[in-house]
Coordinates of C-alpha atoms and ligand atoms in Angstrom, one line a residue:
M1 CA 18.9 -6.2 21.2
I2 CA 15.5 -7.3 21.6
T3 CA 13.9 -10.4 20.1
L4 CA 10.5 -9.7 18.3
R5 CA 7.7 -12.3 19.5
S6 CA 4.7 -13.4 17.6
Y7 CA 1.2 -13.3 19.1
I8 CA -0.4 -16.5 18.5
G9 CA -3.3 -18.3 20.2
G10 CA -3.7 -15.6 22.7
R11 CA -0.1 -15.4 23.9
W12 CA 3.3 -13.9 22.9
V13 CA 5.8 -16.6 21.7
E14 CA 9.5 -16.3 20.7
G15 CA 10.4 -18.3 17.7
S16 CA 13.2 -20.8 18.0
G17 CA 16.1 -21.6 15.7
Q18 CA 17.6 -19.4 13.2
R19 CA 16.4 -15.6 13.5
A20 CA 16.7 -12.8 11.1
T21 CA 18.6 -9.7 12.2
L22 CA 16.8 -6.3 11.7
V23 CA 19.2 -3.3 11.4
N24 CA 19.3 0.4 11.5
P25 CA 19.8 1.2 7.8
S26 CA 21.6 4.4 8.6
T27 CA 24.4 2.8 10.6
E28 CA 23.9 -1.0 9.9
E29 CA 23.9 -1.7 13.6
P30 CA 21.5 -4.6 14.7
V31 CA 18.4 -3.4 16.4
A32 CA 16.5 -6.5 16.9
E33 CA 15.9 -10.2 15.8
A34 CA 12.9 -12.0 14.7
G35 CA 11.9 -15.6 13.6
T36 CA 9.0 -17.9 13.6
G37 CA 10.9 -21.2 13.9
G38 CA 8.9 -23.8 15.9
I39 CA 5.6 -22.0 15.7
D40 CA 2.6 -24.2 15.1
F41 CA 0.9 -22.5 12.3
R42 CA -2.0 -24.9 12.1
A43 CA -2.8 -24.2 15.8
A44 CA -2.5 -20.4 15.1
I45 CA -5.2 -20.7 12.4
D46 CA -7.4 -23.0 14.4
H47 CA -7.4 -20.3 17.2
A48 CA -8.4 -17.5 14.9
R49 CA -11.2 -19.7 13.3
T50 CA -12.6 -21.0 16.5
V51 CA -12.2 -18.1 18.8
G52 CA -11.7 -15.0 16.4
V53 CA -14.5 -15.8 13.9
P54 CA -17.4 -16.1 16.4
G55 CA -16.2 -13.2 18.5
L56 CA -16.3 -10.8 15.5
R57 CA -19.4 -12.2 13.8
E58 CA -21.6 -11.4 16.9
L59 CA -20.8 -7.9 16.5
T60 CA -22.7 -5.4 14.1
F61 CA -20.8 -3.2 11.7
R62 CA -21.2 -0.4 14.1
Q63 CA -19.7 -2.4 16.9
R64 CA -16.8 -3.5 14.7
G65 CA -16.4 0.3 13.7
D66 CA -16.1 1.2 17.4
L67 CA -13.1 -1.3 17.7
L68 CA -11.5 0.4 14.7
R69 CA -12.0 3.8 16.2
A70 CA -10.4 2.8 19.5
L71 CA -7.4 1.3 17.4
S72 CA -7.0 4.5 15.4
R73 CA -7.0 6.7 18.7
L74 CA -4.5 4.2 20.2
I75 CA -2.0 4.5 17.4
H76 CA -2.5 8.3 17.2
A77 CA -1.9 8.6 21.0
H78 CA 1.3 6.8 20.7
R79 CA 2.4 8.6 17.5
D80 CA 5.5 10.1 18.9
E81 CA 6.8 6.8 20.5
L82 CA 6.2 4.9 17.1
I83 CA 8.2 7.5 15.2
A84 CA 11.3 6.4 16.9
P85 CA 11.3 2.6 15.6
A86 CA 10.3 3.9 12.1
M87 CA 13.4 6.0 12.0
Q88 CA 15.6 3.4 13.7
N89 CA 14.6 0.4 11.8
G90 CA 13.0 1.9 8.6
G91 CA 15.4 4.8 7.8
N92 CA 12.4 7.1 7.9
T93 CA 12.6 10.9 8.5
R94 CA 10.1 12.1 11.0
G95 CA 7.9 13.2 8.1
D96 CA 8.1 9.7 6.5
A97 CA 7.4 8.1 9.6
K98 CA 4.4 10.4 10.4
F99 CA 3.1 9.6 6.9
D100 CA 3.2 6.0 7.5
I101 CA 1.7 6.2 11.0
D102 CA -1.0 8.8 10.2
G103 CA -1.9 6.7 7.2
A104 CA -2.6 3.8 9.7
S105 CA -4.6 5.8 12.2
G106 CA -6.4 7.8 9.4
T107 CA -7.5 4.6 7.6
L108 CA -8.7 3.1 10.7
A109 CA -10.7 6.1 11.4
H110 CA -12.2 6.2 7.9
Y111 CA -13.4 2.5 8.4
A112 CA -14.7 3.3 11.9
E113 CA -17.1 5.9 10.1
V114 CA -18.0 3.5 7.4
G115 CA -19.0 0.9 10.2
A116 CA -21.0 3.8 11.9
T117 CA -22.9 4.5 8.6
I118 CA -23.8 0.9 8.0
G119 CA -25.0 0.9 11.5
D120 CA -26.4 -2.1 13.3
A121 CA -26.5 -4.7 10.6
R122 CA -24.5 -7.9 10.3
V123 CA -25.3 -8.3 6.6
L124 CA -24.7 -6.1 3.7
T125 CA -27.1 -5.9 0.7
D126 CA -25.6 -5.6 -2.7
G127 CA -27.7 -3.5 -5.1
E128 CA -31.4 -3.3 -5.2
G129 CA -33.8 -6.3 -4.9
V130 CA -35.4 -7.4 -8.2
Q131 CA -38.6 -9.0 -9.2
L132 CA -37.9 -12.5 -10.6
G133 CA -41.2 -13.8 -11.7
R134 CA -44.5 -12.7 -13.2
S135 CA -45.7 -11.5 -9.9
A136 CA -43.8 -9.5 -7.3
R137 CA -43.8 -12.5 -5.0
F138 CA -40.6 -14.1 -6.5
H139 CA -38.0 -11.9 -5.5
G140 CA -34.2 -11.8 -5.5
Q141 CA -31.5 -9.9 -3.5
H142 CA -27.7 -10.3 -3.4
I143 CA -26.3 -10.0 0.0
L144 CA -22.7 -10.2 1.5
T145 CA -21.8 -12.0 4.6
P146 CA -18.2 -12.4 6.2
R147 CA -16.3 -15.3 5.2
D148 CA -16.1 -18.1 7.7
G149 CA -12.4 -18.1 7.9
V150 CA -9.4 -16.1 8.4
A151 CA -7.5 -13.2 6.6
V152 CA -3.8 -13.7 6.1
H153 CA -2.0 -10.4 5.6
I154 CA 1.5 -10.3 4.1
N155 CA 3.0 -6.9 3.9
A156 CA 5.8 -5.0 2.3
F157 CA 8.8 -3.4 4.1
N158 CA 8.0 0.2 3.3
F159 CA 4.8 0.8 5.1
P160 CA 4.9 -1.3 8.3
A161 CA 2.3 0.8 10.0
W162 CA -0.2 1.7 7.2
G163 CA 0.1 -1.6 5.4
L164 CA -0.9 -3.4 8.7
A165 CA -3.7 -1.0 9.5
E166 CA -5.3 -0.6 6.0
K167 CA -5.9 -4.3 5.6
L168 CA -6.7 -4.8 9.2
A169 CA -9.4 -2.2 9.0
C170 CA -11.2 -3.7 6.1
A171 CA -11.0 -7.3 7.4
L172 CA -12.1 -6.6 11.0
L173 CA -15.0 -4.4 9.6
A174 CA -16.2 -7.2 7.4
G175 CA -16.0 -9.6 10.5
V176 CA -13.0 -11.6 9.6
P177 CA -10.1 -12.3 12.1
V178 CA -6.6 -11.4 10.9
I179 CA -3.2 -13.1 10.7
T180 CA -0.8 -10.3 9.9
K181 CA 2.9 -10.4 9.0
P182 CA 5.0 -7.5 8.3
A183 CA 8.2 -7.7 6.2
T184 CA 10.7 -9.0 8.6
S185 CA 13.4 -6.4 7.7
T186 CA 11.5 -3.5 9.0
A187 CA 9.0 -5.3 11.4
L188 CA 9.9 -3.3 14.6
T189 CA 7.2 -0.5 14.1
A190 CA 4.4 -3.2 13.2
Y191 CA 5.6 -5.0 16.3
R192 CA 5.2 -2.0 18.5
I193 CA 1.7 -1.4 17.1
A194 CA 0.9 -5.0 17.7
L195 CA 2.1 -4.8 21.4
L196 CA 0.0 -1.6 21.9
I197 CA -3.1 -3.3 20.4
I198 CA -2.8 -6.5 22.5
E199 CA -2.0 -4.6 25.7
A200 CA -5.1 -2.3 25.2
K201 CA -7.2 -5.4 24.9
I202 CA -9.4 -3.6 22.4
L203 CA -10.2 -6.5 20.1
P204 CA -12.0 -9.7 20.9
E205 CA -9.8 -12.6 21.5
G206 CA -8.5 -14.4 18.4
A207 CA -9.2 -11.3 16.2
L208 CA -5.5 -10.6 15.6
T209 CA -2.6 -12.9 15.3
F210 CA 0.8 -11.2 14.7
L211 CA 3.8 -13.1 13.0
A212 CA 7.3 -11.7 13.5
G213 CA 9.0 -13.6 10.7
A214 CA 8.3 -16.0 7.9
T215 CA 5.0 -17.8 7.3
G216 CA 6.4 -21.3 7.5
D217 CA 3.6 -23.7 6.4
L218 CA 0.7 -21.3 7.4
L219 CA -0.5 -21.0 3.7
N220 CA -0.8 -24.8 3.4
H221 CA -3.6 -24.6 6.0
L222 CA -5.9 -22.2 4.2
T223 CA -9.2 -23.1 2.7
G224 CA -11.9 -21.6 0.5
Q225 CA -13.2 -19.6 3.4
D226 CA -10.0 -17.8 4.0
V227 CA -8.2 -15.2 2.0
L228 CA -4.7 -14.0 1.5
A229 CA -3.9 -10.2 0.9
F230 CA -0.3 -9.7 -0.1
T231 CA 1.7 -6.5 -0.9
G232 CA 5.1 -6.7 -2.1
S233 CA 7.3 -7.4 -5.2
S234 CA 5.7 -8.9 -8.4
D235 CA 8.0 -11.9 -8.1
T236 CA 6.7 -13.0 -4.6
G237 CA 3.1 -12.1 -5.7
A238 CA 3.3 -14.3 -8.8
W239 CA 4.9 -17.1 -6.6
L240 CA 2.0 -16.8 -4.0
R241 CA -0.7 -16.7 -6.7
A242 CA 0.7 -19.9 -8.2
L243 CA 0.8 -22.0 -5.2
P244 CA -1.0 -25.2 -5.9
H245 CA -2.6 -25.4 -2.4
L246 CA -4.2 -22.0 -2.9
I247 CA -5.4 -22.8 -6.4
G248 CA -6.6 -26.2 -5.3
R249 CA -8.7 -24.8 -2.5
S250 CA -9.9 -21.6 -4.4
V251 CA -8.4 -19.4 -1.7
H252 CA -9.1 -15.8 -2.7
V253 CA -5.9 -13.9 -3.3
N254 CA -5.4 -10.2 -3.7
I255 CA -1.9 -9.1 -4.9
E256 CA -0.6 -5.5 -4.6
A257 CA 2.7 -5.4 -6.4
D258 CA 5.1 -3.3 -8.5
S259 CA 4.3 -0.2 -10.5
L260 CA 5.9 2.0 -13.0
N261 CA 3.7 5.1 -12.0
A262 CA 3.6 8.0 -14.3
A263 CA 3.1 11.9 -14.0
V264 CA 2.1 13.4 -17.3
L265 CA 2.4 17.1 -18.1
T266 CA -0.1 18.2 -20.8
L267 CA 0.7 20.8 -23.6
D268 CA -1.4 23.6 -22.0
A269 CA 0.7 23.3 -18.7
E270 CA 3.6 25.3 -19.8
R271 CA 6.2 26.7 -17.3
G272 CA 4.8 29.6 -15.2
T273 CA 1.3 28.0 -15.1
P274 CA -0.1 26.9 -11.7
A275 CA -0.6 23.4 -13.1
Y276 CA 3.1 23.3 -14.1
D277 CA 4.3 24.5 -10.5
L278 CA 2.0 21.8 -9.1
F279 CA 3.4 19.1 -11.3
I280 CA 7.1 20.1 -10.2
T281 CA 6.2 20.2 -6.6
E282 CA 4.4 16.9 -6.5
V283 CA 6.8 15.0 -8.7
A284 CA 9.8 16.2 -6.7
R285 CA 8.0 15.0 -3.6
E286 CA 7.1 11.7 -5.0
I287 CA 10.7 11.0 -5.9
T288 CA 12.2 11.6 -2.5
Q289 CA 9.4 10.8 0.0
K290 CA 10.5 7.6 2.0
A291 CA 13.5 7.7 -0.3
G292 CA 11.3 6.8 -3.2
Q293 CA 10.4 3.6 -1.6
K294 CA 6.6 3.9 -2.2
C295 CA 4.6 1.8 -4.4
T296 CA 2.8 4.9 -5.7
A297 CA 5.9 6.9 -6.4
V298 CA 6.4 8.6 -9.8
R299 CA 8.8 6.6 -11.9
R300 CA 8.1 8.1 -15.2
I301 CA 7.9 11.8 -15.8
I302 CA 6.1 12.3 -19.2
V303 CA 6.3 15.8 -20.6
P304 CA 5.8 17.5 -23.9
A305 CA 9.3 17.7 -25.6
P306 CA 9.3 21.5 -25.8
F307 CA 9.0 21.6 -21.9
A308 CA 11.6 18.9 -21.2
D309 CA 14.5 21.1 -20.5
A310 CA 12.5 23.3 -18.2
V311 CA 11.2 20.3 -16.3
Q312 CA 14.7 18.9 -16.1
E313 CA 16.1 22.2 -14.8
D314 CA 13.2 22.7 -12.1
L315 CA 13.3 19.1 -11.0
A316 CA 17.1 19.3 -10.6
E317 CA 16.8 22.4 -8.5
R318 CA 14.4 20.7 -6.2
L319 CA 16.5 17.6 -5.9
A320 CA 19.7 19.5 -5.2
A321 CA 17.9 20.9 -2.1
V322 CA 17.6 17.4 -0.7
K323 CA 19.9 16.6 2.2
V324 CA 20.5 12.8 2.4
G325 CA 21.5 11.4 5.8
D326 CA 20.7 9.5 9.0
P327 CA 17.2 10.8 10.0
A328 CA 18.6 11.1 13.5
H329 CA 20.6 14.0 12.1
E330 CA 18.3 17.1 12.3
S331 CA 19.3 18.5 8.9
A332 CA 18.5 15.3 6.9
T333 CA 15.5 15.5 4.7
M334 CA 15.9 12.1 3.1
G335 CA 16.8 8.8 4.8
P336 CA 18.5 5.8 3.6
L337 CA 17.1 2.8 1.7
A338 CA 15.7 0.2 4.2
T339 CA 18.1 -2.8 3.6
A340 CA 21.3 -3.7 2.1
Q341 CA 19.4 -5.7 -0.5
Q342 CA 17.5 -2.6 -1.4
L343 CA 20.8 -0.6 -1.9
R344 CA 22.1 -3.5 -4.2
D345 CA 18.8 -3.5 -6.2
V346 CA 18.5 0.2 -6.5
R347 CA 22.2 0.6 -7.7
A348 CA 21.7 -2.2 -10.3
G349 CA 18.5 -0.6 -11.3
I350 CA 20.1 2.8 -11.9
A351 CA 22.8 1.2 -13.9
R352 CA 20.1 -0.7 -15.9
L353 CA 18.3 2.5 -16.7
R354 CA 21.4 4.3 -17.6
A355 CA 21.9 1.8 -20.4
E356 CA 19.0 3.5 -22.1
A357 CA 18.6 6.9 -20.6
D358 CA 21.0 9.8 -19.6
T359 CA 21.4 10.8 -16.0
V360 CA 20.8 14.6 -15.8
F361 CA 21.0 14.9 -11.9
G362 CA 22.6 12.6 -9.3
G363 CA 25.0 10.5 -11.3
D364 CA 24.9 6.9 -10.1
G365 CA 23.2 7.9 -6.8
A366 CA 26.4 7.9 -4.8
V367 CA 26.2 10.5 -2.0
T368 CA 28.1 11.7 1.1
P369 CA 25.3 11.5 3.7
L370 CA 24.9 13.6 6.8
V371 CA 25.5 11.3 9.8
L372 CA 25.8 11.8 13.5
E373 CA 29.0 12.5 15.0
G374 CA 30.8 9.4 15.8
A375 CA 29.1 7.3 13.3
A376 CA 31.2 4.7 11.5
A377 CA 32.4 5.9 8.2
G378 CA 31.0 4.4 4.9
K379 CA 28.1 2.5 6.8
G380 CA 24.3 3.0 5.8
Y381 CA 22.3 2.2 2.8
F382 CA 22.2 5.7 1.4
V383 CA 21.6 6.7 -2.2
G384 CA 21.0 10.2 -3.5
P385 CA 18.0 11.2 -5.8
V386 CA 18.7 10.4 -9.4
L387 CA 17.0 12.1 -12.4
L388 CA 17.4 10.6 -15.9
R389 CA 16.2 11.6 -19.2
C390 CA 15.2 9.2 -22.1
N391 CA 14.7 11.1 -25.3
K392 CA 13.3 8.0 -27.2
P393 CA 10.9 6.6 -24.8
D394 CA 9.0 4.7 -27.4
L395 CA 12.2 2.7 -28.1
A396 CA 13.1 2.2 -24.5
S397 CA 12.3 -0.8 -22.5
A398 CA 13.7 -0.9 -18.9
V399 CA 12.2 2.6 -18.1
H400 CA 8.8 1.1 -18.6
S401 CA 9.3 -2.4 -17.1
H402 CA 12.0 -2.1 -14.3
E403 CA 10.8 -0.6 -11.1
V404 CA 13.7 0.9 -9.3
F405 CA 12.5 1.2 -5.7
G406 CA 14.3 4.2 -4.7
P407 CA 14.6 8.0 -5.3
V408 CA 14.8 7.5 -9.1
A409 CA 12.8 8.7 -11.9
T410 CA 13.1 9.3 -15.7
I411 CA 12.0 12.2 -17.9
L412 CA 10.3 11.0 -21.1
P413 CA 9.4 13.6 -23.6
Y414 CA 6.5 13.1 -26.0
D415 CA 5.1 15.1 -29.0
G416 CA 2.2 16.8 -26.9
E417 CA -0.5 14.5 -28.4
S418 CA -2.6 12.8 -25.7
R419 CA -2.5 9.5 -27.7
S420 CA 1.3 9.6 -27.6
A421 CA 1.3 10.2 -23.8
A422 CA -1.4 7.4 -23.2
Q423 CA 0.8 5.1 -25.3
L424 CA 3.8 5.6 -23.0
V425 CA 1.7 5.2 -19.9
R426 CA 0.4 2.0 -21.2
R427 CA 4.0 0.6 -21.8
G428 CA 4.1 0.4 -17.9
G429 CA 2.0 -2.8 -18.2
G430 CA -0.4 -1.7 -15.5
T431 CA 0.0 0.9 -12.7
L432 CA -1.3 1.9 -9.5
V433 CA -1.6 5.5 -10.1
V434 CA -1.1 8.0 -12.9
S435 CA -1.2 11.8 -12.3
I436 CA -2.1 14.2 -15.2
Y437 CA -1.2 18.0 -14.8
G438 CA -3.0 20.6 -16.9
D439 CA -6.2 22.7 -17.2
D440 CA -7.5 21.8 -20.7
R441 CA -10.6 19.8 -19.8
E442 CA -11.0 18.1 -23.0
R443 CA -7.4 17.1 -23.2
L444 CA -7.6 15.8 -19.4
T445 CA -10.7 13.9 -20.3
D446 CA -9.3 12.3 -23.3
L447 CA -6.1 11.3 -21.8
A448 CA -7.7 10.1 -18.6
L449 CA -10.2 7.8 -20.5
A450 CA -7.4 6.5 -22.7
I451 CA -5.3 5.5 -19.7
A452 CA -8.1 4.4 -17.2
P453 CA -8.1 0.6 -18.2
Y454 CA -4.3 0.6 -17.5
T455 CA -4.3 2.0 -14.1
G456 CA -6.1 1.8 -10.6
R457 CA -6.2 5.5 -10.0
I458 CA -5.9 8.7 -11.9
H459 CA -5.0 11.9 -10.2
L460 CA -6.0 15.1 -12.1
G461 CA -3.6 17.8 -11.1
S462 CA -5.4 20.9 -12.4
S463 CA -4.4 24.3 -11.1
K464 CA -7.5 25.0 -8.9
L465 CA -6.4 21.8 -6.9
A466 CA -3.1 23.5 -5.8
G467 CA -3.2 23.5 -2.0
Q468 CA -6.5 21.6 -1.9
A469 CA -5.6 18.0 -2.4
T470 CA -3.2 15.4 -1.2
P471 CA -0.5 14.4 -3.7
P472 CA -1.0 11.5 -6.0
G473 CA 1.2 9.1 -3.9
T474 CA -1.0 9.3 -1.0
V475 CA -3.5 6.5 -0.9
L476 CA -6.9 7.5 0.4
P477 CA -9.1 5.1 2.0
Q478 CA -12.1 6.5 0.2
M479 CA -10.6 5.5 -3.1
I480 CA -9.5 2.2 -4.3
H481 CA -5.7 1.2 -4.2
G482 CA -4.4 -1.4 -6.7
G483 CA -3.9 -1.7 -10.3
P484 CA -3.9 -4.1 -13.4
G485 CA -1.3 -6.2 -14.7
R486 CA 2.1 -5.6 -13.4
A487 CA 0.6 -3.8 -10.3
G488 CA -0.8 -7.3 -9.3
G489 CA -4.3 -7.1 -10.6
G490 CA -5.6 -6.5 -7.1
E491 CA -7.8 -3.9 -5.4
E492 CA -8.0 -2.7 -1.8
L493 CA -9.8 0.1 0.2
G494 CA -12.3 2.3 -1.7
G495 CA -14.6 2.8 1.2
L496 CA -17.2 0.0 1.2
R497 CA -15.7 -1.7 -1.6
G498 CA -12.8 -2.7 0.5
L499 CA -15.0 -5.1 2.6
A500 CA -16.0 -7.2 -0.5
F501 CA -12.9 -9.2 -0.5
Y502 CA -13.6 -10.5 3.0
M503 CA -17.1 -11.2 2.3
Q504 CA -19.1 -13.9 0.3
R505 CA -21.7 -12.4 -2.1
T506 CA -24.7 -14.8 -2.2
A507 CA -27.8 -14.4 -4.5
I508 CA -31.0 -15.0 -2.3
Q509 CA -34.1 -15.7 -4.3
G510 CA -37.6 -16.7 -2.8
D511 CA -40.7 -15.3 -1.4
K512 CA -40.4 -11.5 -1.2
P513 CA -41.1 -10.9 2.5
I514 CA -38.7 -13.6 3.7
V515 CA -35.9 -12.5 1.4
E516 CA -36.5 -9.0 2.5
Q517 CA -36.3 -10.0 6.2
L518 CA -33.1 -11.9 5.6
A519 CA -31.5 -9.2 3.8
R520 CA -32.8 -6.4 6.1
P521 CA -29.9 -4.0 6.9
K522 CA -30.8 -4.5 10.4
G523 CA -30.8 -8.2 10.3
Ligands
NAP601 P1 8.9 -8.9 -1.0 O1 10.2 -9.1 -1.0 O2 8.1 -9.4 -2.2 O3 8.2 -9.0 0.3 C1 7.0 -8.7 0.7 C2 6.4 -9.6 1.8 O4 6.4 -11.0 1.3 C3 7.3 -9.6 3.0 O5 6.5 -9.7 4.1 C4 8.0 -11.0 2.9 O6 8.4 -11.5 4.1 C5 7.1 -11.9 2.3 N1 7.4 -13.0 1.6 C6 8.6 -13.0 0.7 N2 8.6 -14.3 0.3 C7 7.5 -15.0 0.7 C8 7.2 -16.3 0.8 N3 7.9 -17.3 -0.1 N4 6.0 -16.7 1.3 C9 5.4 -15.9 2.1 N5 5.7 -14.6 2.4 C10 6.8 -14.2 1.5 O7 8.7 -7.2 -1.2 P2 9.3 -6.0 -0.4 O8 10.8 -5.9 -0.8 O9 8.9 -6.0 1.1 O10 8.5 -4.8 -1.0 C11 8.9 -4.1 -2.1 C12 8.0 -4.2 -3.2 O11 6.6 -4.0 -2.8 C13 8.1 -3.1 -4.2 O12 8.2 -3.9 -5.5 C14 6.9 -2.3 -4.3 O13 6.5 -1.8 -5.4 C15 5.9 -3.3 -3.7 N6 4.8 -2.6 -3.0 C16 3.6 -2.6 -3.4 C17 2.7 -1.9 -2.8 C18 1.2 -1.9 -3.4 O14 0.3 -1.5 -2.6 N7 1.0 -2.3 -4.6 C19 2.8 -1.2 -1.6 C20 4.1 -1.4 -1.2 C21 5.1 -2.0 -1.8 P3 9.9 -11.4 4.6 O15 10.2 -10.1 4.8 O16 9.7 -12.2 6.0 O17 10.8 -12.1 3.6

């Protein structure tokens, strides 16, 4: 069994004391251990500040973009060897693993292009310059410069590769060094990526610090020039947000948390229409991809009441074709949950939903998985896909408030009126993504605008989009990722928008030629 090390102050160090054990969720066998005991977090931050900050600051956006391109190519070149730890420690099928790893290299590649497009600048302008006085002389311009600190990234267990890379891409392009920490339980893939990056010597010294384990007293050393970007559960997010030290120092915090995402079918998209088929295909995929352990997975399936039986039948048919098992088994199409805690939480969550909804497929999720010959019986954190139906969704509570982070979703019939569907969506208290399927443009527009304040992203699944678009659960670097309320109130990515969190916006006012020189894109 290997011990994951942390990369701190320009060298790999092993934590001392108690370590967490990482397991294979299909077999429950240990695969690695990790811990950050004895690590000097203040020294880690000092190194990133004193060495990492100047190293990145002296580069232009184009040069930083070149670094990201090299990272993207590196990850892509090692794609096959990264799939193995994702299967072994994450319970990913090959498809799930590629989704995570390609998401990582794709996002880095996108931000490499953003850097190339900005070009040889070190300063970004924000909007047009404005005349401030009676004459044109007194002029104002907003600019963005990299914060003079470090970016601490805390990631969730479900996307060890993509989660690391999407945050890294924005921070490095903005010119801010990164201290990144994957969730310990599935850290093996992120660790392999960190090893590759450090071995390849692509980044300037101090630009990347990697923690394999808990953050210790790291957050106590952050200041108003530093940022904390967190992805994970609402509970941890709320706890971090309320840390007195972070509040006292006005540390910028971005939270990406839970979400009761919805897919809405509109009244014009009856069975047999291309929009209906697209809806069934995408919802079935969202329920089962990564065993439902995606922050963007569909949890609530909002359908016109007259279509509910058809939807139930068609989704059940798709789910019946899913083969749950050890991803190492060639026939398995859905792997286990990532951890024993996840299994406990998902089982408890299914029980909670069943108190107000009927299971129409999959019972309580108990399943006989496909495992390799010789595997120990009864091992693994497996759960089968579960489809529920709640005929009185406006009276229900848990289906709108309790995120079951597994292959579980609930059909919620509505009367076909856009306002009713919007009302159900809003009950989620803020989501990352809502998908709407149909072809009636007026209806799509009404519904989308009624929902927009309650979600970070809306995916319009009209029939012409079939075969032309990624599904709603795929986060694209061009579009923002995040959502209000329960989803954490944060925002990441969105092309150039993703850099703003890592930069200070400053209003410059003065003599026009001086202001313009200072803010010149090539400045
Ligand atoms: P979690 O238990 O909240 O853990 C998330 C991260 O926070 C892990 O790296 C964890 O480290 C760290 N952490 C936990 N307690 C901490 C503390 N006191 N101080 C500093 N760091 C701490 O969440 P999870 O189980 O990994 O992820 C599942 C949840 O994430 C789901 O609810 C899902 O919806 C959400 N999620 C949201 C998004 C999004 O973009 N909105 C994306 C993916 C997942 P350790 O592992 O070392 O404890």
